[in-house]
Amino acid sequence: MNKKIDFTLNGKAVSRDVPTHRLLLDLLRDEIGATGTKEGCGTGDCGACTVMMNGKPVNSCLILSGELAGADIVTIEGLKIGAELHAVQKAFVQDGGAQCGYCTPGMLMMSKALLDSNNNPSEEEIRYALSGNLCRCTGYAKIVQAVQDAAAMLRSKNP
Ligand code: FES
Ligand code: FES
């Protein structure tokens, strides 16, 4: 069943007439062209598809378009602030937190979600927050370092 869905994507109003069972991940990638969000497992296990929905991280492969009415969605395309990269983006670049980069959009969105609520997380808290985001390349050490450095950048701006 198709339905007109109105929601906000990266600060802009979006209106789409779509089947209510279409996955948010497919809506973003195939209809809107926001291909920064990646599909890994398609079953909620890898975190590659993580986006923010109403300020909370969600797996977009588990969200139906019918749930989107009035929602505020932020994807990796909306993470930078104006022309400036978000601190997590800067730190992942600086620390080599990405190798093939496939997991990186999801890692960045989940890291942002963590730092939104805790700007001084311990290594254990970072590893726990990212435990649903799988990376086949990095061994996670540089990712954890990048999140710690992003936290330090954010604290230096807002002590
Ligand atoms: S593609 Fe959504 S969690 Fe893996
Ligand atoms: S950088 Fe390749 S899967 Fe994480």
GROMACS .gro file of C-alpha atoms and ligand atoms in nm:
model
  167
    1MET     CA    1   0.000   0.000   0.000
    2ASN     CA    2   0.141   0.338  -0.098
    3LYS     CA    3   0.118   0.633   0.134
    4LYS     CA    4   0.241   0.992   0.120
    5ILE     CA    5   0.512   1.024   0.383
    6ASP     CA    6   0.642   1.361   0.502
    7PHE     CA    7   0.959   1.373   0.706
    8THR     CA    8   1.277   1.576   0.749
    9LEU     CA    9   1.605   1.455   0.603
   10ASN     CA   10   1.921   1.638   0.702
   11GLY     CA   11   1.722   1.949   0.784
   12LYS     CA   12   1.516   1.955   0.464
   13ALA     CA   13   1.150   1.864   0.423
   14VAL     CA   14   1.096   1.549   0.215
   15SER     CA   15   0.769   1.416   0.082
   16ARG     CA   16   0.745   1.077  -0.090
   17ASP     CA   17   0.461   0.857  -0.209
   18VAL     CA   18   0.598   0.513  -0.119
   19PRO     CA   19   0.490   0.165  -0.014
   20THR     CA   20   0.468   0.173   0.365
   21HIS     CA   21   0.677  -0.146   0.385
   22ARG     CA   22   0.971   0.006   0.196
   23LEU     CA   23   1.276   0.008   0.421
   24LEU     CA   24   1.420   0.343   0.519
   25LEU     CA   25   1.758   0.215   0.395
   26ASP     CA   26   1.615   0.150   0.046
   27LEU     CA   27   1.422   0.475   0.046
   28LEU     CA   28   1.741   0.667   0.124
   29ARG     CA   29   1.966   0.487  -0.121
   30ASP     CA   30   1.738   0.393  -0.412
   31GLU     CA   31   1.480   0.672  -0.419
   32ILE     CA   32   1.654   0.971  -0.265
   33GLY     CA   33   2.009   0.891  -0.378
   34ALA     CA   34   2.159   0.932  -0.031
   35THR     CA   35   2.402   0.645  -0.082
   36GLY     CA   36   2.635   0.731   0.206
   37THR     CA   37   2.429   0.499   0.427
   38LYS     CA   38   2.547   0.144   0.358
   39GLU     CA   39   2.377  -0.194   0.355
   40GLY     CA   40   2.572  -0.476   0.517
   41CYS     CA   41   2.361  -0.754   0.663
   42GLY     CA   42   2.010  -0.618   0.608
   43THR     CA   43   1.905  -0.785   0.933
   44GLY     CA   44   2.001  -0.538   1.206
   45ASP     CA   45   2.330  -0.705   1.296
   46CYS     CA   46   2.615  -0.500   1.144
   47GLY     CA   47   2.536  -0.131   1.198
   48ALA     CA   48   2.648  -0.023   0.850
   49CYS     CA   49   2.306   0.134   0.790
   50THR     CA   50   2.295   0.342   1.110
   51VAL     CA   51   2.122   0.680   1.084
   52MET     CA   52   1.977   0.913   1.346
   53MET     CA   53   1.599   0.913   1.385
   54ASN     CA   54   1.457   1.176   1.618
   55GLY     CA   55   1.798   1.211   1.779
   56LYS     CA   56   1.857   0.838   1.838
   57PRO     CA   57   2.065   0.594   1.633
   58VAL     CA   58   1.864   0.332   1.446
   59ASN     CA   59   1.936   0.061   1.193
   60SER     CA   60   1.770   0.194   0.879
   61CYS     CA   61   1.736  -0.163   0.747
   62LEU     CA   62   1.482  -0.223   1.025
   63ILE     CA   63   1.272   0.093   0.985
   64LEU     CA   64   0.970   0.092   0.754
   65SER     CA   65   0.873   0.400   0.556
   66GLY     CA   66   0.534   0.387   0.727
   67GLU     CA   67   0.709   0.473   1.055
   68LEU     CA   68   0.863   0.790   0.914
   69ALA     CA   69   0.572   1.035   0.928
   70GLY     CA   70   0.701   1.352   1.094
   71ALA     CA   71   1.038   1.197   1.177
   72ASP     CA   72   1.366   1.385   1.181
   73ILE     CA   73   1.627   1.174   0.999
   74VAL     CA   74   1.996   1.258   0.985
   75THR     CA   75   2.232   1.054   0.767
   76ILE     CA   76   2.605   1.070   0.709
   77GLU     CA   77   2.535   1.332   0.440
   78GLY     CA   78   2.400   1.560   0.714
   79LEU     CA   79   2.669   1.504   0.973
   80LYS     CA   80   2.898   1.794   0.892
   81ILE     CA   81   2.810   2.131   1.038
   82GLY     CA   82   2.790   2.384   0.755
   83ALA     CA   83   3.112   2.345   0.558
   84GLU     CA   84   3.296   2.199   0.856
   85LEU     CA   85   3.335   1.828   0.920
   86HIS     CA   86   3.197   1.700   1.250
   87ALA     CA   87   3.464   1.621   1.510
   88VAL     CA   88   3.412   1.246   1.461
   89GLN     CA   89   3.479   1.284   1.088
   90LYS     CA   90   3.794   1.487   1.151
   91ALA     CA   91   3.921   1.238   1.407
   92PHE     CA   92   3.854   0.931   1.189
   93VAL     CA   93   4.056   1.096   0.911
   94GLN     CA   94   4.334   1.202   1.147
   95ASP     CA   95   4.364   0.865   1.321
   96GLY     CA   96   4.312   0.630   1.029
   97GLY     CA   97   3.980   0.508   1.169
   98ALA     CA   98   3.868   0.393   0.823
   99GLN     CA   99   4.027   0.145   0.586
  100CYS     CA  100   3.785   0.019   0.319
  101GLY     CA  101   3.533   0.265   0.463
  102TYR     CA  102   3.226   0.046   0.429
  103CYS     CA  103   3.143   0.047   0.800
  104THR     CA  104   3.250   0.409   0.844
  105PRO     CA  105   2.920   0.596   0.790
  106GLY     CA  106   2.753   0.374   1.050
  107MET     CA  107   3.050   0.404   1.287
  108LEU     CA  108   3.042   0.782   1.254
  109MET     CA  109   2.669   0.808   1.319
  110MET     CA  110   2.691   0.580   1.624
  111SER     CA  111   2.996   0.769   1.753
  112LYS     CA  112   2.809   1.098   1.714
  113ALA     CA  113   2.516   0.950   1.908
  114LEU     CA  114   2.750   0.846   2.189
  115LEU     CA  115   2.923   1.185   2.204
  116ASP     CA  116   2.589   1.369   2.198
  117SER     CA  117   2.514   1.217   2.537
  118ASN     CA  118   2.867   1.170   2.677
  119ASN     CA  119   3.155   1.393   2.571
  120ASN     CA  120   3.412   1.206   2.780
  121PRO     CA  121   3.347   0.834   2.731
  122SER     CA  122   3.584   0.570   2.863
  123GLU     CA  123   3.732   0.313   2.625
  124GLU     CA  124   3.486   0.060   2.767
  125GLU     CA  125   3.193   0.293   2.700
  126ILE     CA  126   3.311   0.352   2.343
  127ARG     CA  127   3.352  -0.019   2.275
  128TYR     CA  128   3.009  -0.089   2.424
  129ALA     CA  129   2.844   0.190   2.220
  130LEU     CA  130   3.003   0.059   1.899
  131SER     CA  131   2.945  -0.309   1.978
  132GLY     CA  132   2.664  -0.325   1.722
  133ASN     CA  133   2.884  -0.180   1.447
  134LEU     CA  134   3.105  -0.438   1.281
  135CYS     CA  135   3.432  -0.362   1.103
  136ARG     CA  136   3.622  -0.624   0.907
  137CYS     CA  137   3.932  -0.410   0.851
  138THR     CA  138   4.060  -0.195   1.133
  139GLY     CA  139   4.075  -0.413   1.443
  140TYR     CA  140   3.879  -0.133   1.616
  141ALA     CA  141   4.179   0.020   1.800
  142LYS     CA  142   4.204   0.318   1.565
  143ILE     CA  143   3.828   0.363   1.571
  144VAL     CA  144   3.829   0.379   1.950
  145GLN     CA  145   4.121   0.622   1.940
  146ALA     CA  146   3.933   0.838   1.690
  147VAL     CA  147   3.626   0.855   1.912
  148GLN     CA  148   3.844   0.950   2.210
  149ASP     CA  149   4.010   1.224   2.003
  150ALA     CA  150   3.673   1.346   1.873
  151ALA     CA  151   3.553   1.367   2.232
  152ALA     CA  152   3.859   1.575   2.322
  153MET     CA  153   3.791   1.808   2.026
  154LEU     CA  154   3.431   1.854   2.137
  155ARG     CA  155   3.534   1.919   2.499
  156SER     CA  156   3.785   2.181   2.388
  157LYS     CA  157   3.503   2.366   2.211
  158ASN     CA  158   3.245   2.315   2.490
  159PRO     CA  159   3.434   2.242   2.812
  160FES     S1  160   2.252  -0.338   0.713
  160FES    FE1  161   2.134  -0.269   0.879
  160FES     S2  162   2.231  -0.352   1.055
  160FES    FE2  163   2.339  -0.439   0.886
  161FES     S1  164   3.696  -0.001   0.748
  161FES    FE1  165   3.645  -0.175   0.627
  161FES     S2  166   3.478  -0.267   0.731
  161FES    FE2  167   3.546  -0.109   0.864
   0.00000   0.00000   0.00000
